[in-house]
PDB file of C-alpha atoms in Angstrom:
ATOM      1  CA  UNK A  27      -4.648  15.582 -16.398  1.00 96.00           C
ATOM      2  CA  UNK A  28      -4.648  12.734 -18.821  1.00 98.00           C
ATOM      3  CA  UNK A  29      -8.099  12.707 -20.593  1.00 98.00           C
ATOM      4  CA  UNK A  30      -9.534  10.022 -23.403  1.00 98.00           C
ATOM      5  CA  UNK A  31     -12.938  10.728 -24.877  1.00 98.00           C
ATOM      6  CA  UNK A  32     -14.460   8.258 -26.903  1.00 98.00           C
ATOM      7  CA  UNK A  33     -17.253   8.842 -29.645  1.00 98.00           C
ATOM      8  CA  UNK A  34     -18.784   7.295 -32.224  1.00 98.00           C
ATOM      9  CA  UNK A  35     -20.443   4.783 -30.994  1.00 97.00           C
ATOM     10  CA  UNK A  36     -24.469   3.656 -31.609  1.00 98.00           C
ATOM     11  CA  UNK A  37     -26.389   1.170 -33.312  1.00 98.00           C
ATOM     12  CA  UNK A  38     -25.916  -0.378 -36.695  1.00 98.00           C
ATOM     13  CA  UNK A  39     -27.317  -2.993 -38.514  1.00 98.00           C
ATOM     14  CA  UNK A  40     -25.022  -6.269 -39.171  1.00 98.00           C
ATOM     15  CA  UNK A  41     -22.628  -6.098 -42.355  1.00 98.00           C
ATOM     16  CA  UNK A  42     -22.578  -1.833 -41.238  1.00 98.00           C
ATOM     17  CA  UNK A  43     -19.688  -0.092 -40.280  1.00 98.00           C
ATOM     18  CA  UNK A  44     -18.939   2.871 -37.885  1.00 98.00           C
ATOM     19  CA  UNK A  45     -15.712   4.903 -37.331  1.00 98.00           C
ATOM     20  CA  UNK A  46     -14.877   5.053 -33.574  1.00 98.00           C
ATOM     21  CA  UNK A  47     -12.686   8.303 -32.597  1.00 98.00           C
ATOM     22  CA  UNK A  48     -10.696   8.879 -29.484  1.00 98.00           C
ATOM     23  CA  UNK A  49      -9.754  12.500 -28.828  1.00 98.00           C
ATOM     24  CA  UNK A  50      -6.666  12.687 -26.472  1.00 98.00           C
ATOM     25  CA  UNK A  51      -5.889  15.529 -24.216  1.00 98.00           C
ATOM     26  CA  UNK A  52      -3.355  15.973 -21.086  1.00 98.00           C
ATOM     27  CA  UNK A  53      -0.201  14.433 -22.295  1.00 98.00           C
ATOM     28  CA  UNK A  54       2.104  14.068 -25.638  1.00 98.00           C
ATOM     29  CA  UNK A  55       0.033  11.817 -27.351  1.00 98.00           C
ATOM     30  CA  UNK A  56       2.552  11.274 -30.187  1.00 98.00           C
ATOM     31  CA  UNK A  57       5.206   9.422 -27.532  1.00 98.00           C
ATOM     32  CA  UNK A  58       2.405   6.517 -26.901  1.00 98.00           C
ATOM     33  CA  UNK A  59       1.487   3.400 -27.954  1.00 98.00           C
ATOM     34  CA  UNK A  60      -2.493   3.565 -28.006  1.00 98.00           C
ATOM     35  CA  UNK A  61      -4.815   0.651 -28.060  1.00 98.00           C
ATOM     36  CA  UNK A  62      -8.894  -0.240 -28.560  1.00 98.00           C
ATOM     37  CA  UNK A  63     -10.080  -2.400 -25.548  1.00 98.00           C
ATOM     38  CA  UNK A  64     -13.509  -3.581 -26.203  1.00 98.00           C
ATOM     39  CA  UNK A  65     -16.432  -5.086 -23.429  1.00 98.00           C
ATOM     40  CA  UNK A  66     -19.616  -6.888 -24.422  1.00 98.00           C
ATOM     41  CA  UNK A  67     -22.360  -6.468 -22.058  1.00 97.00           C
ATOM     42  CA  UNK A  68     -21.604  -8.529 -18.739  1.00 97.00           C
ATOM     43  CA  UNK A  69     -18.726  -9.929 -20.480  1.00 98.00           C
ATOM     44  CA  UNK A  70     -14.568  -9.641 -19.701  1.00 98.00           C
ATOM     45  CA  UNK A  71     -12.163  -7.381 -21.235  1.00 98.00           C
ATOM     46  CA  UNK A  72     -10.900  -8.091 -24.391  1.00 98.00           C
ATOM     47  CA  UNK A  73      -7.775  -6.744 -26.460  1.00 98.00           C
ATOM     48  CA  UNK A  74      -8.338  -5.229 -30.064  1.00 98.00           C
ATOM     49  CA  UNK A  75      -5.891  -3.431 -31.494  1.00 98.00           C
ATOM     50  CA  UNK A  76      -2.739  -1.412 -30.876  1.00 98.00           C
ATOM     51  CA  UNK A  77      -0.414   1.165 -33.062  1.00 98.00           C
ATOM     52  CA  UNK A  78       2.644   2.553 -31.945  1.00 98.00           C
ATOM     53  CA  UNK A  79       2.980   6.207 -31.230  1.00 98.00           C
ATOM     54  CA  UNK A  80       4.335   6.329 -35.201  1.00 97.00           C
ATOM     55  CA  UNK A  81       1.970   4.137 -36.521  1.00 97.00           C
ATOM     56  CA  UNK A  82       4.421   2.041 -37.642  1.00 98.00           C
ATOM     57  CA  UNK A  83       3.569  -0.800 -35.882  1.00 97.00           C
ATOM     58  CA  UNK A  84      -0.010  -2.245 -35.829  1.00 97.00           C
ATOM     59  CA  UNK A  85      -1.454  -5.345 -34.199  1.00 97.00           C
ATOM     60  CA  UNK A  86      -5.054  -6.594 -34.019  1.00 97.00           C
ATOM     61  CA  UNK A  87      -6.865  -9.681 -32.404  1.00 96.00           C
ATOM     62  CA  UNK A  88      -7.090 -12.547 -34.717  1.00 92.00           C
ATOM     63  CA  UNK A  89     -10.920 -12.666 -34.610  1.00 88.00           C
ATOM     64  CA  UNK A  90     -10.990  -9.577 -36.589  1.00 90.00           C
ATOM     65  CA  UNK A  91      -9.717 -11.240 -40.038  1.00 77.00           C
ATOM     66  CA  UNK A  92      -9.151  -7.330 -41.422  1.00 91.00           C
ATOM     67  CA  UNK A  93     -12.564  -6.232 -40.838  1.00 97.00           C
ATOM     68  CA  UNK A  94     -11.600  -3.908 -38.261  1.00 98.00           C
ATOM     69  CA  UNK A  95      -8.757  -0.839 -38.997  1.00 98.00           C
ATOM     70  CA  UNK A  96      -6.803   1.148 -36.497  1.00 98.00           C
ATOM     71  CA  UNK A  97      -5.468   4.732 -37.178  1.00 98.00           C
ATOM     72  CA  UNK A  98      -4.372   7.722 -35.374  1.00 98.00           C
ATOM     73  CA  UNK A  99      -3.188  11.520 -36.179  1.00 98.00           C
ATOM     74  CA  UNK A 100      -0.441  12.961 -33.888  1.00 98.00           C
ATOM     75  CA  UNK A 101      -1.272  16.507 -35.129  1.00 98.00           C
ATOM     76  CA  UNK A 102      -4.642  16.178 -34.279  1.00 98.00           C
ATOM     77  CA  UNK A 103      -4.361  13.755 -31.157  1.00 98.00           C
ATOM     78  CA  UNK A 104      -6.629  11.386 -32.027  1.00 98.00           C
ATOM     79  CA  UNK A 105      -6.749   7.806 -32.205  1.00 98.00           C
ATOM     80  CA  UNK A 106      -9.424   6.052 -34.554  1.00 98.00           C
ATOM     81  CA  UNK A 107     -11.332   2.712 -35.145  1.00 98.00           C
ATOM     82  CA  UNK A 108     -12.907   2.014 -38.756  1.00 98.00           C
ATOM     83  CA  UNK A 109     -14.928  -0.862 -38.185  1.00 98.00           C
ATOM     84  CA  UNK A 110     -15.980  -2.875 -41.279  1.00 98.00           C
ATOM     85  CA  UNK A 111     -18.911  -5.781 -41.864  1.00 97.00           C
ATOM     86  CA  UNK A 112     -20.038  -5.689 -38.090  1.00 98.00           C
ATOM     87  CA  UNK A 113     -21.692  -8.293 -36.596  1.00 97.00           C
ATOM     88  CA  UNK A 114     -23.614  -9.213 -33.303  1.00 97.00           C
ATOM     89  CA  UNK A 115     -20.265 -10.334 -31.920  1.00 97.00           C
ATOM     90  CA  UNK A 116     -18.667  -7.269 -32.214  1.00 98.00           C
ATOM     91  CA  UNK A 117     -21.377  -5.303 -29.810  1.00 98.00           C
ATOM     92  CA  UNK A 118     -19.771  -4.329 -27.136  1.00 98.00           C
ATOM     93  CA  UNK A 119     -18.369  -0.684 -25.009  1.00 98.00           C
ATOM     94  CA  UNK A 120     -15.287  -0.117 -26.710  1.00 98.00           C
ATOM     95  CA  UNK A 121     -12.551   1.850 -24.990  1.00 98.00           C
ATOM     96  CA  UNK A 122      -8.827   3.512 -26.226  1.00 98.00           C
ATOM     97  CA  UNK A 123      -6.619   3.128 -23.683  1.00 98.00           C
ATOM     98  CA  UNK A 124      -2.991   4.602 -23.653  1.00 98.00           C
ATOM     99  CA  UNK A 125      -0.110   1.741 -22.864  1.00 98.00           C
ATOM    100  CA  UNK A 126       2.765   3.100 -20.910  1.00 97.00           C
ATOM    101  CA  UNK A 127       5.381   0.535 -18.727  1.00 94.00           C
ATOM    102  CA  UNK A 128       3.530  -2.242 -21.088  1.00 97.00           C
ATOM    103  CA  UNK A 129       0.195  -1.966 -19.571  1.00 98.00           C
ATOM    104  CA  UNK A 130      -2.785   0.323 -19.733  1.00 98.00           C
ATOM    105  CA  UNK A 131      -2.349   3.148 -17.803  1.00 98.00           C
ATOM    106  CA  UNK A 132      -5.548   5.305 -19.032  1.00 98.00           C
ATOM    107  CA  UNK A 133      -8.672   4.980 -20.346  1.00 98.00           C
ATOM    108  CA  UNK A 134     -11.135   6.515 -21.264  1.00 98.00           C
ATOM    109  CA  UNK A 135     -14.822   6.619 -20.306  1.00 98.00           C
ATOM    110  CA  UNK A 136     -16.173   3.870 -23.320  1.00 98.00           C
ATOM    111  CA  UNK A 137     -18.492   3.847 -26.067  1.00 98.00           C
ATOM    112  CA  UNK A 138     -20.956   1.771 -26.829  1.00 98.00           C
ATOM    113  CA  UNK A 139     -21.334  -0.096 -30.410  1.00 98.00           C
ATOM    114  CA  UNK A 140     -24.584  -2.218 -30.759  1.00 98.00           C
ATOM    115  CA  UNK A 141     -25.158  -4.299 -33.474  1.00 98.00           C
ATOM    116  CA  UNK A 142     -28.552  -5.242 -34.647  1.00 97.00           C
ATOM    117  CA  UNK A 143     -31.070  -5.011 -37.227  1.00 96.00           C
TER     118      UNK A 143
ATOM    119  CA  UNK B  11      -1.904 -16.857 -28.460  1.00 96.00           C
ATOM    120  CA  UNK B  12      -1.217 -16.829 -24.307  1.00 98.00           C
ATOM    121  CA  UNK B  13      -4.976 -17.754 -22.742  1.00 98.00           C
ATOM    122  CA  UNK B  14      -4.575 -16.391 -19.040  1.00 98.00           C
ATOM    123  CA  UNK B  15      -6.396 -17.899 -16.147  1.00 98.00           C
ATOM    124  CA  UNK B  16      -7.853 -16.486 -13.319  1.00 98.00           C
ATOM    125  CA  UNK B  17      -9.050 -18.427 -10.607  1.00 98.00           C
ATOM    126  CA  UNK B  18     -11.502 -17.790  -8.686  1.00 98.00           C
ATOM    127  CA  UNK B  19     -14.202 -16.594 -10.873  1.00 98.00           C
ATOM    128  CA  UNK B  20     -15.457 -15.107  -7.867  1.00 98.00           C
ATOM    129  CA  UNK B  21     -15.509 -14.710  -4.215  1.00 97.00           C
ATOM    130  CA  UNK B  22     -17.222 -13.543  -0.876  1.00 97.00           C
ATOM    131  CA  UNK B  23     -15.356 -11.682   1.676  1.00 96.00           C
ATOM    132  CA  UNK B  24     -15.899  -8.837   4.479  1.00 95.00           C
ATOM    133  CA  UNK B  25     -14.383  -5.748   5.197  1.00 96.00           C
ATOM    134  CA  UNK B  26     -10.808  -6.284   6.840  1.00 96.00           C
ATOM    135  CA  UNK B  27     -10.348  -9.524   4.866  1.00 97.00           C
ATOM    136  CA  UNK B  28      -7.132 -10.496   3.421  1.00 98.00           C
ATOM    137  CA  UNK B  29      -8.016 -11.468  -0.401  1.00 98.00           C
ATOM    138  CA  UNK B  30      -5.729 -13.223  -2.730  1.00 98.00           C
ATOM    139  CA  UNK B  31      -6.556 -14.041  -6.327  1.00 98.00           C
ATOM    140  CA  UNK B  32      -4.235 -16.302  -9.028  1.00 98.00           C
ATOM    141  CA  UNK B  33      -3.354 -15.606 -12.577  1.00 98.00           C
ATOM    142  CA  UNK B  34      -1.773 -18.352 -14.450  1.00 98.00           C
ATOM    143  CA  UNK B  35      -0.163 -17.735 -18.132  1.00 98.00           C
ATOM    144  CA  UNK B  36      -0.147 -20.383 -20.544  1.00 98.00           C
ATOM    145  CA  UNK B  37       3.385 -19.999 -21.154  1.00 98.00           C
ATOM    146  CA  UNK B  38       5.842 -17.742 -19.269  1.00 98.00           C
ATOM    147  CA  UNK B  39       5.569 -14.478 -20.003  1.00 98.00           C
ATOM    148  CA  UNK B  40       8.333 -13.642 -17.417  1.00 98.00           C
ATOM    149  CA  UNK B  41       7.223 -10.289 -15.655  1.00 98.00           C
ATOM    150  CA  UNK B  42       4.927  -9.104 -18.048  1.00 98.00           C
ATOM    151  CA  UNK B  43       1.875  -9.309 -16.134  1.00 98.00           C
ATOM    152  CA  UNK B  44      -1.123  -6.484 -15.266  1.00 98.00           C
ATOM    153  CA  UNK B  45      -3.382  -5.889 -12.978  1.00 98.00           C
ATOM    154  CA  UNK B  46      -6.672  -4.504 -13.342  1.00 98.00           C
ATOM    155  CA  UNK B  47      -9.929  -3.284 -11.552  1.00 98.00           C
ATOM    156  CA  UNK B  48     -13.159  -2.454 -12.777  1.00 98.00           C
ATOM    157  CA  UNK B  49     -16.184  -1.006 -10.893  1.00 98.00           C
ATOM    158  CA  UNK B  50     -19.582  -1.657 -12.512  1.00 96.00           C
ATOM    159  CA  UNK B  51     -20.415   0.723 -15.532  1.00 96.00           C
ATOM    160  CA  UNK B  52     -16.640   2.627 -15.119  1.00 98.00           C
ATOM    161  CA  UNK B  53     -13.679   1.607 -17.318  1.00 98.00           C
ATOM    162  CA  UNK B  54     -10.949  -0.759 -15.658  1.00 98.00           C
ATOM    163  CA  UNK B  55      -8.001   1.059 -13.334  1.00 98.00           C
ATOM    164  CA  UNK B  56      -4.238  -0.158 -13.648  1.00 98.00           C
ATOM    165  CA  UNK B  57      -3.784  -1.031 -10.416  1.00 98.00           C
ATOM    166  CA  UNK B  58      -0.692  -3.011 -10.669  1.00 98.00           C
ATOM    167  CA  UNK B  59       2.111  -3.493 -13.746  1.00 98.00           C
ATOM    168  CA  UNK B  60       5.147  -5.667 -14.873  1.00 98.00           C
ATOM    169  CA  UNK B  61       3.859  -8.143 -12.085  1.00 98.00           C
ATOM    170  CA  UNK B  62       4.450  -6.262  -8.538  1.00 98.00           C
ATOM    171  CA  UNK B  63       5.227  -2.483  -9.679  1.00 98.00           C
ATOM    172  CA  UNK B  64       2.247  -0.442  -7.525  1.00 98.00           C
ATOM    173  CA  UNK B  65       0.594   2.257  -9.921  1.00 98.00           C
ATOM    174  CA  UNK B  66       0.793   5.593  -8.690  1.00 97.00           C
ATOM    175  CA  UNK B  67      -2.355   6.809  -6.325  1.00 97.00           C
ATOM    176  CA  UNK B  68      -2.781   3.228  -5.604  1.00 98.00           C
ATOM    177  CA  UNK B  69      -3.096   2.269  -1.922  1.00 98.00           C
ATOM    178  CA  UNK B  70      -0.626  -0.172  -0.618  1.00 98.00           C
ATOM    179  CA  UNK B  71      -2.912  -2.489   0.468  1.00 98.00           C
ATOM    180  CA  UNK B  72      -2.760  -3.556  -3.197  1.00 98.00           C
ATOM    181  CA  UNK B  73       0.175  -5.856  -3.998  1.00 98.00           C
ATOM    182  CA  UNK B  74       1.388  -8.380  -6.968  1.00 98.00           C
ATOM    183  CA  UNK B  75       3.762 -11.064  -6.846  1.00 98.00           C
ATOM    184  CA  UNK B  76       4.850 -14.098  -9.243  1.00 98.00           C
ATOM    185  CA  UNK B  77       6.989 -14.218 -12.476  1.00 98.00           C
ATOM    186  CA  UNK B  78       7.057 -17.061 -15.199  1.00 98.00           C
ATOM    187  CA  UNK B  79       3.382 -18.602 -15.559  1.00 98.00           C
ATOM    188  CA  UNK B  80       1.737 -17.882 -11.704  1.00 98.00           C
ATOM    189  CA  UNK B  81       1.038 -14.774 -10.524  1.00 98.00           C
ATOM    190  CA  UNK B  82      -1.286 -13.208  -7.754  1.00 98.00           C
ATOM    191  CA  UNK B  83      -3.158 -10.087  -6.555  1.00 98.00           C
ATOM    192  CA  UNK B  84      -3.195  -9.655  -2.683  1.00 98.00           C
ATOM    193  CA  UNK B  85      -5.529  -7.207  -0.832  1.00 98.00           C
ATOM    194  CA  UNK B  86      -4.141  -6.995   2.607  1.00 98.00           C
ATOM    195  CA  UNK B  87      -7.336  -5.949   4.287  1.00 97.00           C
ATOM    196  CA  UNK B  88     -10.604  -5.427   2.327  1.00 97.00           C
ATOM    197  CA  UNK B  89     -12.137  -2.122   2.197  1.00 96.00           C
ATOM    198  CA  UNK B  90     -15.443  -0.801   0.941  1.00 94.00           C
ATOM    199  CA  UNK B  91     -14.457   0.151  -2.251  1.00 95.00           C
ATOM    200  CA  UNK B  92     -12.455  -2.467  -3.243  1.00 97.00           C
ATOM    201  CA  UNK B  93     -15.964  -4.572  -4.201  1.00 93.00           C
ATOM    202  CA  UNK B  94     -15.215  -4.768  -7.480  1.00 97.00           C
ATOM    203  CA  UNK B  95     -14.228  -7.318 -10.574  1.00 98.00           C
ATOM    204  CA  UNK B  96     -10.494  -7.893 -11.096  1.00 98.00           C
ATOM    205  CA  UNK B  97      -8.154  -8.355 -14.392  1.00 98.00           C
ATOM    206  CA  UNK B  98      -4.760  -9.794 -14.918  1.00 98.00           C
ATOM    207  CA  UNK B  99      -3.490  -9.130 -18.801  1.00 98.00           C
ATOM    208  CA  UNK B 100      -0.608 -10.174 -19.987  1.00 98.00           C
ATOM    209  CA  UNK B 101       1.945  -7.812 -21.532  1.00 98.00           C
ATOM    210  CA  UNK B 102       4.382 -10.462 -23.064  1.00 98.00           C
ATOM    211  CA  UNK B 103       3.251 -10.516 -26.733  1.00 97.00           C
ATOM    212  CA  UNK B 104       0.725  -9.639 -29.377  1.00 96.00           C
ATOM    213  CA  UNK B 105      -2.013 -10.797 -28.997  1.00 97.00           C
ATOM    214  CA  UNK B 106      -2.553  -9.309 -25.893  1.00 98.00           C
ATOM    215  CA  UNK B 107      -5.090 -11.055 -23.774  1.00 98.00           C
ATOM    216  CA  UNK B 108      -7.287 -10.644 -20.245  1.00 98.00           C
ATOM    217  CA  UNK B 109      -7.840 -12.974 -17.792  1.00 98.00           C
ATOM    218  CA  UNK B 110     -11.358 -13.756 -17.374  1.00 98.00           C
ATOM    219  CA  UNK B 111     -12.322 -11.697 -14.262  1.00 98.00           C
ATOM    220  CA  UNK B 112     -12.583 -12.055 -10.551  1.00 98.00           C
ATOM    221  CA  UNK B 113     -15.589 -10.508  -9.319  1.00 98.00           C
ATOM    222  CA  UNK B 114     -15.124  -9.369  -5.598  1.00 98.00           C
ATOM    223  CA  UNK B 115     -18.570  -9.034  -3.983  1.00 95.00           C
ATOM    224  CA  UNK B 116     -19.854  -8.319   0.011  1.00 87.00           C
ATOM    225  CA  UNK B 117     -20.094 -11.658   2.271  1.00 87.00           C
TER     226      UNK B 117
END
């Protein structure tokens, strides 16, 4: 069974950061592209950033102007988020989600980031 | 970027109801188009990829059509737990983007 568990998550004060992980279980997690997803409260989905199942390639939403950094480790089946000068904006549940066919097959269960001082 | 639009932001409907709901790219993406569902509090389900491809353990009631710019998400006939919020995403190129969300709620 495909499982994504998301931590990391909690509340930080604006211009903070916070390292998301993603921890990756039931399938070869090196063969996929893997992406961040994020949610702000009663708000729509929203893209964030993907990296191929090398690493190689790496593609973020333009908002993020290089605050935000994605990373993974194949031996270790994880998938990470460094997130940089937060701001109230950037609150939101952030998932991983793994892309297979061009779309996002799995998720997992979200973690919430809440910025505020 | 592609800005996707969904249309209606929301609607009514009863059990047995036939429910249709439009995605429109700004540009073609061709047949790069996903569909989504989301359940208050739970993270979205692929319900349908590359425009009309059914998701495994999805029930058939679900189905996609359209290619180019115009795409749509029928439910043939409206069950309980189908009440939910709805997401197209397109596929086509970086960055990737949402639609903004059909919710799906009890007449």
């Amino acid at each position: 069974e495909v499982q994504l568990v998301e931590s990391g998550g909690g509340l930080v004060k604006p211009g903070g950061f916070l390292r998301l992980s993603c921890s990756a279980s039931g399938f070869s997690f090196s063969t996929y592209t893997m992406n961040w997803v994020r949610q702000a409260p009663g708000k729509g989905l929203e893209w964030v950033s993907s990296i191929s199942s090398s690493g190689r390639y790496i593609y973020y939403m333009d908002l993020l102007k290089g605050r935000f950094t994605i990373s993974r480790d194949n031996a270790k089946n994880s998938l990470f988020l460094q997130m940089n000068s937060l701001r109230a904006e950037d609150t939101a549940v952030y998932y991983c989600a793994r892309e297979s066919d061009d779309s996002f097959d799995s998720w997992g269960q979200g973690t919430l980031v809440t910025v505020s001082s | 970027d592609i800005q996707m639009t969904q249309s209606p932001s929301s609607l009514s409907a009863s059990v047995g109801d036939r429910v249709t709901i439009t995605c429109r790219a700004s540009q073609s993406i061709r047949s790069y188009l996903n569909w989504y569902q989301q359940k208050p509090g739970k993270a979205p389900k692929l319900l349908i990829y590359a425009a009309s491809s059914l998701q495994s353990g999805v029930p058939s009631r679900f189905s996609g059509s359209g290619s180019g710019t115009d795409f749509s998400l029928t439910i043939s006939s409206l069950q309980p737990g189908d009440f939910a919020t709805y997401y197209c995403q397109q596929s086509y190129s970086h960055p990737l983007t949402f639609g903004g969300g059909t919710k799906v709620d009890i007449k």
